[in-house]
Short mmCIF file of C-alpha atoms in Angstrom, two decimals:
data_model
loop_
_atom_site.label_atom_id
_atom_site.label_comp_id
_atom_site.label_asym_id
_atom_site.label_seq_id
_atom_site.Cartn_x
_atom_site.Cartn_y
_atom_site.Cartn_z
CA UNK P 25 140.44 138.35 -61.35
CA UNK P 26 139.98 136.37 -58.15
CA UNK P 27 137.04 136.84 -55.90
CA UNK P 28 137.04 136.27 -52.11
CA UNK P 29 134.82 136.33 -49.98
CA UNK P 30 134.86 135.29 -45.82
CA UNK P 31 131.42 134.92 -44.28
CA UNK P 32 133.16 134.08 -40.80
CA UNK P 33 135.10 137.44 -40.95
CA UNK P 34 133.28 140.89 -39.45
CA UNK P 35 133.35 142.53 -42.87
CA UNK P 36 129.81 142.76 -43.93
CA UNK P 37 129.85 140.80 -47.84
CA UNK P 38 128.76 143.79 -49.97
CA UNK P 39 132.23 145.36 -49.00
CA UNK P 40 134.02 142.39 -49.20
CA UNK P 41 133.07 141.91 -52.76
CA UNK P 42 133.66 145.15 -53.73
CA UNK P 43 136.95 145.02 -51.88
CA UNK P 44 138.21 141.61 -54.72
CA UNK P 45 137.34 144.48 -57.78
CA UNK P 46 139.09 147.22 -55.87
CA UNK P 47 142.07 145.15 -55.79
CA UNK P 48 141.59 143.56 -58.88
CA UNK P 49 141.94 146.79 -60.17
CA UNK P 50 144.67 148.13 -58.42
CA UNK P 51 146.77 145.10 -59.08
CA UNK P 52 146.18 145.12 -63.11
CA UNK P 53 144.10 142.30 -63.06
CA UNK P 54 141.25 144.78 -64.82
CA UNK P 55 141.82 147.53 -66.46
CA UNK P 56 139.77 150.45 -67.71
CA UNK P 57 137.09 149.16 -70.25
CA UNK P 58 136.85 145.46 -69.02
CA UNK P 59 133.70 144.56 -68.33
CA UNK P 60 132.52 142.46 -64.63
CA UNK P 61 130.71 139.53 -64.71
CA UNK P 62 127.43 139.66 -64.64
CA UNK P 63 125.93 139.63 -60.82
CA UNK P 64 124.08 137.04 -60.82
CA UNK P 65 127.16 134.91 -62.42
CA UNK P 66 129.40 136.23 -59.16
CA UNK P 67 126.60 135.54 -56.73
CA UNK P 68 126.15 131.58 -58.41
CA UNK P 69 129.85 131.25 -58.27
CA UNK P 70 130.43 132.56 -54.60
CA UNK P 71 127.52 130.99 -53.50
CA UNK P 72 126.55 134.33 -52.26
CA UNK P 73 123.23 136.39 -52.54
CA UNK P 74 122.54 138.33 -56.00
CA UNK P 75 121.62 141.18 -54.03
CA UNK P 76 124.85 141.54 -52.01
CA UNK P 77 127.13 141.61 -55.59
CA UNK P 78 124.80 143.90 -56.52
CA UNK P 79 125.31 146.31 -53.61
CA UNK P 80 128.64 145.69 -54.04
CA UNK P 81 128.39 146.82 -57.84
CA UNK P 82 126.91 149.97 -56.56
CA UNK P 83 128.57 151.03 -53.94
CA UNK P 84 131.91 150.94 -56.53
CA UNK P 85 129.54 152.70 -59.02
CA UNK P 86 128.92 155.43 -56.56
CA UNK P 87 132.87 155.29 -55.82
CA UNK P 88 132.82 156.34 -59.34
CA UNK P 89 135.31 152.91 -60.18
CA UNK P 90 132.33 151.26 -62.48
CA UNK P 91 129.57 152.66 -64.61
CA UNK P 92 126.49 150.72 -64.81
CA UNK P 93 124.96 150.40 -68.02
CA UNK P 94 121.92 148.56 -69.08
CA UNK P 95 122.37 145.91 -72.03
CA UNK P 96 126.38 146.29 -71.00
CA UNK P 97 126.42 145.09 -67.12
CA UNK P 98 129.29 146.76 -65.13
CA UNK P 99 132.22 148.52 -66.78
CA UNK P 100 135.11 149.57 -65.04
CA UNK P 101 136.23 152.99 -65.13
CA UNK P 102 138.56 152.27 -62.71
CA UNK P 103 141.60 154.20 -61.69
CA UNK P 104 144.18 152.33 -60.01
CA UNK P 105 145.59 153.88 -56.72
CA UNK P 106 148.91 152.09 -57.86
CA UNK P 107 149.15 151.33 -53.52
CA UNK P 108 149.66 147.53 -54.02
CA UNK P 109 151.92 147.92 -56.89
CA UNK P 110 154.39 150.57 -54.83
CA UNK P 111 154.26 148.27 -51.74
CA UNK P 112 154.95 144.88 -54.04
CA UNK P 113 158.46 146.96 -55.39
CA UNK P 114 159.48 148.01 -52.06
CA UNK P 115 159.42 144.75 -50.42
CA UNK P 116 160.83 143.39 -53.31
CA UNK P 117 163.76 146.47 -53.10
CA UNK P 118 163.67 145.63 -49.41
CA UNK P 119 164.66 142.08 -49.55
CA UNK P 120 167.34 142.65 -51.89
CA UNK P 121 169.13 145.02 -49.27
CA UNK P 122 168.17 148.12 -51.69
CA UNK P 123 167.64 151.50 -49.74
CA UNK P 124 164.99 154.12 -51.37
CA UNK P 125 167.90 156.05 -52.74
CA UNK P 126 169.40 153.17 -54.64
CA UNK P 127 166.26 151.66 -55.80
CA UNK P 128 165.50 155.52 -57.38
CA UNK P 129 168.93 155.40 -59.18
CA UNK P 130 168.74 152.20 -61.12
CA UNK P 131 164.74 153.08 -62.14
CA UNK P 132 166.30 156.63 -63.49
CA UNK P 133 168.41 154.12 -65.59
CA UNK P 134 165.19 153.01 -67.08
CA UNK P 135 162.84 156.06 -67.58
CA UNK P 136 165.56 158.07 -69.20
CA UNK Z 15 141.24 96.10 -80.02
CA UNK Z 16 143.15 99.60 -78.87
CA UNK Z 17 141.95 102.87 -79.38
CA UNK Z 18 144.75 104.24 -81.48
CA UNK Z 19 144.45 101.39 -83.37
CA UNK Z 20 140.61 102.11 -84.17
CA UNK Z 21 141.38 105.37 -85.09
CA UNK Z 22 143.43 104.51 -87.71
CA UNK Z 23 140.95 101.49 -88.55
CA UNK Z 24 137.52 103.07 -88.70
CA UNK Z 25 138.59 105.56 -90.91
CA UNK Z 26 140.06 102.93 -93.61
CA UNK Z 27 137.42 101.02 -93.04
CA UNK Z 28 135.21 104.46 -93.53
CA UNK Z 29 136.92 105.00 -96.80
CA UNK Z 30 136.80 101.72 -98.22
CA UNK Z 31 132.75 101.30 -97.50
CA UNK Z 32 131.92 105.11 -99.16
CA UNK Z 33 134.17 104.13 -102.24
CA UNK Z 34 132.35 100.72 -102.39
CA UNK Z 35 129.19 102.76 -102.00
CA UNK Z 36 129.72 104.69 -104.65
CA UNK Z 37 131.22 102.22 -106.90
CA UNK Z 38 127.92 99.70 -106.33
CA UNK Z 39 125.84 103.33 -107.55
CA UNK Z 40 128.02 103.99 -110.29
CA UNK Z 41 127.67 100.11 -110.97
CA UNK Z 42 123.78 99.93 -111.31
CA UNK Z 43 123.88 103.04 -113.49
CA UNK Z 44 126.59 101.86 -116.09
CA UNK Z 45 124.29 101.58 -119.00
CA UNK Z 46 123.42 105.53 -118.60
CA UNK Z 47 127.07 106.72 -118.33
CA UNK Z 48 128.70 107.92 -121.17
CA UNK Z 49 132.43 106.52 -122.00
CA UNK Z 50 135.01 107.51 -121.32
CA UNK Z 51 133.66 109.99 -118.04
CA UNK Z 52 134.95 113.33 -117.29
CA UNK Z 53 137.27 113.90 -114.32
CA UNK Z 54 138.33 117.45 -114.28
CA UNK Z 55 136.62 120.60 -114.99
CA UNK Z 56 138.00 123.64 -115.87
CA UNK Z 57 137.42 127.48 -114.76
CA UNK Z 58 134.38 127.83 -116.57
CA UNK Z 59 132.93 124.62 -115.60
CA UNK Z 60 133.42 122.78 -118.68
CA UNK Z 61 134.46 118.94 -118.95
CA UNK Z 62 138.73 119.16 -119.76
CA UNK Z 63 139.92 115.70 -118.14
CA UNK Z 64 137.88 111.89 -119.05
CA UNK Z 65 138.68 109.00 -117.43
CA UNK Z 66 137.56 105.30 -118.03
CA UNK Z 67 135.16 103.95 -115.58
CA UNK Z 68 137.47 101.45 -114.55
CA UNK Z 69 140.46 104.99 -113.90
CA UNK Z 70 137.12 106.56 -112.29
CA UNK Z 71 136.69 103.69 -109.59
CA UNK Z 72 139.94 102.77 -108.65
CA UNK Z 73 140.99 106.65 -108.33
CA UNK Z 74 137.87 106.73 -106.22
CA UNK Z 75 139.30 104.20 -103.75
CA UNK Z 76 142.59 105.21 -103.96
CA UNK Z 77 141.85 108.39 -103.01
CA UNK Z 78 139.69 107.87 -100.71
CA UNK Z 79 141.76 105.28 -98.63
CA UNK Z 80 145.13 107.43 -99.36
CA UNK Z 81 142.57 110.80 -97.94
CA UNK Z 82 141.99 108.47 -94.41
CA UNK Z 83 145.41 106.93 -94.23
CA UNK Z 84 147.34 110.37 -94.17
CA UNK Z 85 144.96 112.15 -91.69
CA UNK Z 86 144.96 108.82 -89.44
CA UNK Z 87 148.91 108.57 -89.53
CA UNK Z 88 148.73 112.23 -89.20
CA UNK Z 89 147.30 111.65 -85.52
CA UNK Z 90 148.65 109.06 -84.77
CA UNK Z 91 152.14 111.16 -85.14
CA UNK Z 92 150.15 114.07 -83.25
CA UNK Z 93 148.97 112.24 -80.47
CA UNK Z 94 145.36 113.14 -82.10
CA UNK Z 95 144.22 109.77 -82.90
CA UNK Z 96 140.96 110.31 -82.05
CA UNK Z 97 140.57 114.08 -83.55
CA UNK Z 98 142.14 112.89 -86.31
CA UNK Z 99 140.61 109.61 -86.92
CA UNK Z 100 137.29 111.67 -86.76
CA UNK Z 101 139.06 113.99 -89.99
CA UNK Z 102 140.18 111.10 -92.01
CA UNK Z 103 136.91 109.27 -91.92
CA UNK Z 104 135.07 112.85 -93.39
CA UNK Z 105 137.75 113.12 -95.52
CA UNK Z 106 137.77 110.03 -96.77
CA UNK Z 107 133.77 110.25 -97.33
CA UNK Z 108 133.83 113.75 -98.68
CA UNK Z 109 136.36 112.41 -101.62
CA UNK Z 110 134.52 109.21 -102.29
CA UNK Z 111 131.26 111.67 -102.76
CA UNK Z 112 133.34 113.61 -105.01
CA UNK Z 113 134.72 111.59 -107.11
CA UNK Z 114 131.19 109.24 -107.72
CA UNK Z 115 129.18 112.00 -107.21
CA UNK Z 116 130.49 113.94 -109.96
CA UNK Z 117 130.26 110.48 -111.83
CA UNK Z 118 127.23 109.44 -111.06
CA UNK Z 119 125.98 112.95 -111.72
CA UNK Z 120 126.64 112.35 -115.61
CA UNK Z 121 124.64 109.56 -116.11
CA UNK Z 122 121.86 110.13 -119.60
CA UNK Z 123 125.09 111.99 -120.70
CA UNK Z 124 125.72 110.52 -124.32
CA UNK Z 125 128.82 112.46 -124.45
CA UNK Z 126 131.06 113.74 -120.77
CA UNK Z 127 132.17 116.69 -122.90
CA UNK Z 128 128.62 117.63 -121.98
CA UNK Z 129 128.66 117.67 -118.86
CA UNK Z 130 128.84 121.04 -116.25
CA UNK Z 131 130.30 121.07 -113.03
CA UNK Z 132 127.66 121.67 -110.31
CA UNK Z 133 127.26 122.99 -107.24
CA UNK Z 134 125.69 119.64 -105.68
CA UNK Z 135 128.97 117.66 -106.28
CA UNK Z 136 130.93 119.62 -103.60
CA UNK Z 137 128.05 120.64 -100.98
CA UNK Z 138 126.62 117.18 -100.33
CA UNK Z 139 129.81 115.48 -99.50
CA UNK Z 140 131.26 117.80 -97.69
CA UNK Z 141 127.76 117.94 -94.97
CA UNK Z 142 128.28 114.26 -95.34
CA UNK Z 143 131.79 114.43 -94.39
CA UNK Z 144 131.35 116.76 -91.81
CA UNK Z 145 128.52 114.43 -90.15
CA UNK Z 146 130.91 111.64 -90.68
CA UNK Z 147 134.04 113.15 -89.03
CA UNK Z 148 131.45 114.26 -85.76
CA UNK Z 149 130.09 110.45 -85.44
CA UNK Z 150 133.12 108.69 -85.88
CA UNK Z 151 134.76 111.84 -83.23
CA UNK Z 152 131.83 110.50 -80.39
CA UNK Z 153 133.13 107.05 -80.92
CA UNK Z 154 136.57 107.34 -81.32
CA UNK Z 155 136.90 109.53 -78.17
CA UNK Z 156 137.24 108.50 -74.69
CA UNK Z 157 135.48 109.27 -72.03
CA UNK Z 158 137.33 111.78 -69.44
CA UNK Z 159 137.80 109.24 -66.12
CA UNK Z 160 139.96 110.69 -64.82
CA UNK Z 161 139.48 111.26 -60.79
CA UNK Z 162 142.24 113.04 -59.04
CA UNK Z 163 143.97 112.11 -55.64
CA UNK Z 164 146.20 113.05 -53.02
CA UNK Z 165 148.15 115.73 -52.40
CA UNK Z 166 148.34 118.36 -55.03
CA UNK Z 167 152.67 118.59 -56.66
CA UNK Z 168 155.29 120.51 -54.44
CA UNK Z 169 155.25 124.18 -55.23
CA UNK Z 170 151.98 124.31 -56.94
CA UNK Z 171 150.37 127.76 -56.39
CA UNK Z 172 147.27 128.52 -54.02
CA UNK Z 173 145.05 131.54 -53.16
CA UNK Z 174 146.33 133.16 -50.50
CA UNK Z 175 143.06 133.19 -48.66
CA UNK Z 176 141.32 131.60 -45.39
CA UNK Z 177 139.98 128.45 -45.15
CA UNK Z 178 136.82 129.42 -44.42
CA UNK Z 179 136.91 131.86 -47.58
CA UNK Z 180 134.74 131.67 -50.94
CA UNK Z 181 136.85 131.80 -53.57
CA UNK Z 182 136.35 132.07 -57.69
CA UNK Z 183 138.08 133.22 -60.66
CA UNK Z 184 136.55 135.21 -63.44
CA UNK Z 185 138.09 136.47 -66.78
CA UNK Z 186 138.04 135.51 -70.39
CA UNK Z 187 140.47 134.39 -73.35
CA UNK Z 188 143.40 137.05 -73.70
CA UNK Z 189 142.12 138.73 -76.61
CA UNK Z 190 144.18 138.40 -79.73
CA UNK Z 191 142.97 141.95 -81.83
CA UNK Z 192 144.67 140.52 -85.03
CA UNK Z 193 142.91 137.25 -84.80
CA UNK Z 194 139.47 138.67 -84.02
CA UNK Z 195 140.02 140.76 -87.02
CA UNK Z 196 141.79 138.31 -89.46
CA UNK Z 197 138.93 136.12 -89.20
CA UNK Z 198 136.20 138.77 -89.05
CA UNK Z 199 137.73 139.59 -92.68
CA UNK Z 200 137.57 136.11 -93.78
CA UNK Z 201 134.31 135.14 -92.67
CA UNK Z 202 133.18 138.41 -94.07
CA UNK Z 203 134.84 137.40 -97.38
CA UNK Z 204 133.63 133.72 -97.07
CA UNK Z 205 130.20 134.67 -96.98
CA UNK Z 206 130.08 137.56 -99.24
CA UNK Z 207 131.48 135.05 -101.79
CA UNK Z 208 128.98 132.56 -100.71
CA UNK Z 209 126.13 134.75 -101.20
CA UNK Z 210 127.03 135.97 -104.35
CA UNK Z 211 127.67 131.94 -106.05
CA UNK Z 212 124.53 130.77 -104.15
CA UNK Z 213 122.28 134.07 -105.98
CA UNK Z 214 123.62 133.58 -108.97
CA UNK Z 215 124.58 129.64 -109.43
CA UNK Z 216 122.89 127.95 -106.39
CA UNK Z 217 126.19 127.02 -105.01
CA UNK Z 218 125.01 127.00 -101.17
CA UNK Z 219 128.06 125.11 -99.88
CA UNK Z 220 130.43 128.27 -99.89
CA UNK Z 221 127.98 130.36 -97.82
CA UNK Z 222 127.32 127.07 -95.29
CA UNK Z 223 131.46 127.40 -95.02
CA UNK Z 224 131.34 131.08 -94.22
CA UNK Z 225 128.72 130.32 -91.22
CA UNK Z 226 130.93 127.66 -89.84
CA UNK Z 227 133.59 129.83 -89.86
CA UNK Z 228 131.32 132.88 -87.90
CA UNK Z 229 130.71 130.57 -85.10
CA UNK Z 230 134.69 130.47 -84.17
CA UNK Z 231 134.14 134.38 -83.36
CA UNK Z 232 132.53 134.33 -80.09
CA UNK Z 233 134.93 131.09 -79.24
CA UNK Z 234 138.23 133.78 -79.19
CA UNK Z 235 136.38 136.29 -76.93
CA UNK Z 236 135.05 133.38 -74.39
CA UNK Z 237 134.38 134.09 -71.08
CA UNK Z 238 135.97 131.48 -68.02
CA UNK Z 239 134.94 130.74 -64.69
CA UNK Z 240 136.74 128.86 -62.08
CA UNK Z 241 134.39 128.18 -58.87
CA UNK Z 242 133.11 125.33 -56.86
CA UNK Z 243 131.59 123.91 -59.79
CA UNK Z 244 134.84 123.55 -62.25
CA UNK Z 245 136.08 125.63 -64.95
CA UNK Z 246 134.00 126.59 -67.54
CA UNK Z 247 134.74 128.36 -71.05
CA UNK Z 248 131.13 130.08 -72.17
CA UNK Z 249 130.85 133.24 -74.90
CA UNK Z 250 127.07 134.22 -75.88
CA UNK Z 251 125.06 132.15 -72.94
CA UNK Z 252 126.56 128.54 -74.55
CA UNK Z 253 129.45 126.56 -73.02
CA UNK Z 254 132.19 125.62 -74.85
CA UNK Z 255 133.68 123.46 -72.03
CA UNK Z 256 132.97 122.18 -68.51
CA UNK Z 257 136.05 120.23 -66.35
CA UNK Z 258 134.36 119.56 -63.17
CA UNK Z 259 136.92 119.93 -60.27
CA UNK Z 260 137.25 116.35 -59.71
CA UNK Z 261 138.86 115.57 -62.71
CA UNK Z 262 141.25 117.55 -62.07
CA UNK Z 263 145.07 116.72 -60.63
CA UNK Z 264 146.37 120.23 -60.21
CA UNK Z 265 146.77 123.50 -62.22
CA UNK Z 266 149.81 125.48 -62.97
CA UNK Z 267 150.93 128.16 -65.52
CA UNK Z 268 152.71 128.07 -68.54
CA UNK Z 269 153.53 129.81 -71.80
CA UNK Z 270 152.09 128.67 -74.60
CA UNK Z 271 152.90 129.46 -78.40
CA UNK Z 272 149.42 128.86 -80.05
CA UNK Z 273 151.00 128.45 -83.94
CA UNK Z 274 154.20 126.22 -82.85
CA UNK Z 275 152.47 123.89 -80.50
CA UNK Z 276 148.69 124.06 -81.71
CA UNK Z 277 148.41 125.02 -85.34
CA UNK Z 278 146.88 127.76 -85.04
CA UNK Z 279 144.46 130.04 -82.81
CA UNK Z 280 140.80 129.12 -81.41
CA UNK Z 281 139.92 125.34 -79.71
CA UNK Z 282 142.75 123.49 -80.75
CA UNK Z 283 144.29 119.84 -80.48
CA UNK Z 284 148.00 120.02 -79.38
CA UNK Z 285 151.12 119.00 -81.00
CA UNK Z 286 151.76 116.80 -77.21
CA UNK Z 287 148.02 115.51 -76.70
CA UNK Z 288 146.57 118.13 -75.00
CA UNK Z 289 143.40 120.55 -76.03
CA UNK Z 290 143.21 124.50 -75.58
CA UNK Z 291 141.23 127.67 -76.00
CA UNK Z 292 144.74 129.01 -77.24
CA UNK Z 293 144.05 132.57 -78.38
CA UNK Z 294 147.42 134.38 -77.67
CA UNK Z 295 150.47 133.64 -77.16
CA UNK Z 296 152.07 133.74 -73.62
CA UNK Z 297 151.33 132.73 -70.16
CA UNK Z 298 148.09 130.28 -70.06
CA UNK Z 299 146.43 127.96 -67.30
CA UNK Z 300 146.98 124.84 -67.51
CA UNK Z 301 144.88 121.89 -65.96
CA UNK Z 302 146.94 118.74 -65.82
CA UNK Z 303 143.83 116.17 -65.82
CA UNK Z 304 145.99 112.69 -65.33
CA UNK Z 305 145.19 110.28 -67.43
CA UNK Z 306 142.54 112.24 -69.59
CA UNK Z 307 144.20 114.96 -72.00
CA UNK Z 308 145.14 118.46 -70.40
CA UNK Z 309 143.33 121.75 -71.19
CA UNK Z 310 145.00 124.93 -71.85
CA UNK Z 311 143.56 128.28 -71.51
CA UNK Z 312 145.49 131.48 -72.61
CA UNK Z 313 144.42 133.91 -69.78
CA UNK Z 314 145.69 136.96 -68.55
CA UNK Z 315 146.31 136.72 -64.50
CA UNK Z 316 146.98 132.80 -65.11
CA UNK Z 317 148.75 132.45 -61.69
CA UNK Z 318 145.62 133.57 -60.03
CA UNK Z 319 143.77 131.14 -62.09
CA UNK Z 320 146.01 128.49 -61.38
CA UNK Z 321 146.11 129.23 -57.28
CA UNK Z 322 142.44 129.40 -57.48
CA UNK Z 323 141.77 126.44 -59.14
CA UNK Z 324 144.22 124.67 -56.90
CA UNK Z 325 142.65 125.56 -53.72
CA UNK Z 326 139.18 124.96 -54.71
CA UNK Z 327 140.48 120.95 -56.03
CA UNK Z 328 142.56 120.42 -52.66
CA UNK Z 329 139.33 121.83 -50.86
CA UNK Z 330 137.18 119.21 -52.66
CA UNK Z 331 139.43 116.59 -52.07
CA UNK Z 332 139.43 116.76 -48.90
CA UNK Z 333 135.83 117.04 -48.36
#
C-alpha cells in the first residue's frame, strides 16, 4: 500500500496517515487479516513522528477498521466502503459513452 | 582477464587443486590402503564396487573437473556466471572430498571389502563445498555501480501525489500458500530424517540440510519497503536485500512466471540475468538497475510500487 503524507497541506498528519490505510483499504490494496507495518517502521519511512502513526493507528482502531493487538501490531478488520471502486467503474463507463442503464445490462451478463 | 571468463576459470582451477589435494593425501598414505579400493557402497553400507588407485584418482579429477565445467557452462548459458561459477567451484570440491575422502577414509584397511560407508564422507565436503561456493560467490561477483541519470523512460508510472508530499510503499512477497506449505513439509521431513540418522548413526549432515532449508521460510513471507532510503526485502528483523535509490534507473511492472523464467520459487537467479524474491506468479516490480543486474519482486499492488519507487528516484535525482 502507498503512504502519503503532505506536511504543507492543512490536514493535521495523524489523519492524513490514517487517511493512506483508509484508502488502502477501500481500494484492495489490504484486505481483512493483513497486518500494518509496524509504527515505528511507517514513522522511519515517512520521516514522520512515531507518535503521529500511532494516533493514526488509533483513531482507525476506534473507527473499528484495525484491532490492536500486542505481540501482533495492527490488524485490519477493515470493511471496504467499495466508494473508490464504484467511482473508478463509472468514470471508466463514462468515458466509454456508457449510460447507467447500459453499464447495468452488460454486468447482468456477468452475475447471472 | 574478464569476469565471465573467471567464472568459468576459478572453478576449473578449484577442481583441479581439491583433486590434486586429495590425490597428494591419498599419495602419502599409499602404503596403508588396501588394493584394489572400494568405490561404491550399497544400501546397507557395505563395500559392492573396488577400484584401482590409479581408477580412484583419475575418476577423482575427472569428476571433479567434469562437476565445475557443467555448472560453469551452465552459467555461462544462464547469464549466471558468477552464481554459477560460485556452484561449480563447491561442486567441484564437494566431489573431490568424496571421492578421496571415502578413499582416504580406508586406509589400515587390509581388505576394502571391510570397509563401511560413513557419515563423515558426505558431511565434511559438502560444509566444505558450501564455504567454497560462498568465497568464490564474493569474488566472482561484481560490485553493483551502477548510478542512475536523467530523465526516468516515457510512460513510466508515478504517485499521483504533491511535490511537497512524503511518500512510501509498504507490503510483502505475494504469498504463495502451496509453497509455504510444500516446503514446510519438506523441511519438516528433512529434519525429521536428519534427526533420526544423526541419533542413531551420527549422520549430522542430513539434519544441517534440513536447517538450511528452514531458513528459506521466512524468505517467501518477506516484508518490502520502498521509502527515501531504497527498497528493502526484510522477514524476522534481518534484511534480505537493500537497493539504495541511486542505483536505480526506473521501476515498472511486469508478470513474472517464477518456474519458467527462475527455476523455481524463493531468491532466485534468472533465466535473462536478473535476481528476484519470485514467490508467485503474476504481476511483480521490477527495478531496472542499468548496468548492474535487475531485481524482481512478486508483489501485490506492483503499480503502486513501481509509481512510488519512481517518484522517490526522480525526486533524488534531482536533488
Amino acid at each position: 500500500m502507498q503512504w502519503s503524507v503532505d506536511v504543507s497541506s492543512s490536514a493535521p498528519l495523524f489523519a492524513q496517515v490514517a487517511e493512506c490505510v483508509r484508502t488502502a483499504i477501500d481500494r484492495g490494496s489490504l484486505t481483512a487479516g493483513d497486518r500494518l507495518p509496524a509504527a515505528r517502521e511507517v514513522a522511519d519511512a515517512l520521516d514522520i513522528n512515531i507518535h503521529t502513526v500511532l494516533h493514526a493507528y488509533q483513531s482507525l482502531r476506534d473507527e473499528g477498521l484495525i484491532e490492536l493487538r500486542r505481540g501482533r501490531g495492527a490488524v485490519v478488520l477493515g470493511t471496504p466502503s467499495h466508494q473508490s471502486f464504484a467511482a473508478e467503474v463509472a468514470q471508466q463507463a463514462r468515458r466509454r459513452g456508457l449510460t447507467l442503464p447500459q453499464l447495468t445490462a452488460l454486468l447482468q451478463e456477468h452475475f447471472s | 582477464m574478464n569476469r565471465r571468463l573467471a567464472s568459468l576459470l576459478v572453478p576449473v582451477a578449484v577442481a583441479l587443486a581439491a583433486s590434486l589435494a586429495g590425490w597428494a593425501a591419498l599419495t602419502a598414505v599409499r602404503d596403508e590402503l588396501p588394493s584394489p579400493l572400494a568405490t561404491h557402497w550399497g544400501p546397507g553400507g557395505t563395500a559392492d564396487g573396488f577400484s584401482s588407485f590409479s581408477g580412484v584418482v583419475t575418476s577423482g579429477i575427472a569428476l571433479s573437473v567434469g562437476m565445475a565445467l557443467v555448472f560453469a557452462l551452465l552459467g555461462m548459458g544462464l547469464r549466471q556466471s558468477a552464481a554459477l561459477g560460485a556452484v561449480a567451484s563447491g561442486a567441484a570440491v564437494f566431489m573431490a572430498g568424496v571421492i578421496f575422502g571415502s578413499a582416504y577414509l580406508q586406509r589400515g584397511l587390509a581388505d576394502a571389502a571391510e570397509s563401511q560407508l560413513s557419515n563423515a564422507v558426505f558431511g565434511w565436503p559438502l560444509v566444505a563445498g558450501v564455504l567454497t561456493a560462498a568465497v568464490v560467490g564474493l569474488i566472482l561477483r561484481r560490485p553493483e555501480s551502477f548510478r542512475g541519470t536523467g530523465p526516468l523512460p516515457a510512460g513510466s508510472p508515478r504517485a499521483d501525489v504533491a511535490d511537497t508530499a512524503r511518500v512510501a510503499w509498504s507490503g510483502s512477497l505475494r504469498q504463495n500458500t502451496a509453497a509455504v506449505v510444500s516446503l514446510l513439509i519438506a523441511v519438516a521431513v528433512v529434519l525429521a530424517l536428519g534427526v533420526a540418522l544423526w541419533l542413531t548413526s551420527g549422520i549430522w549432515f542430513v539434519a544441517l540440510v534440513g536447517v538450511a532449508l528452514a531458513i528459506f521460510i521466512p524468505l517467501l513471507r518477506a516484508r518490502v519497503t520502498i521509502d527515501r532510503r531504497g527498497v528493502r526485502v526484510t522477514s524476522l528483523g534481518l534484511t534480505w536485500k537493500t537497493i539504495p535509490l541511486a542505483g536505480i534507473d526506473h521501476a515498472d511492472v511486469r508478470e513474472v512466471q517464477p518456474l519458467g523464467e527462475y527455476g523455481g520459487f524463493g531468491l532466485r537467479a534468472g533465466f535473462d540475468g536478473s535476481w528476484g524474491f519470485v514467490t508467485s506468479a503474476g504481476p511483480a516490480v521490477r527495478i531496472d538497475r542499468g548496468s548492474d543486474p535487475a531485481w524482481v519482486l512478486t508483489v501485490d499492488d506492483a503499480e503502486s510500487a513501481a509509481a512510488v519507487l519512481n517518484t522517490l528516484v526522480e525526486r533524488v535525482r534531482s536533488a
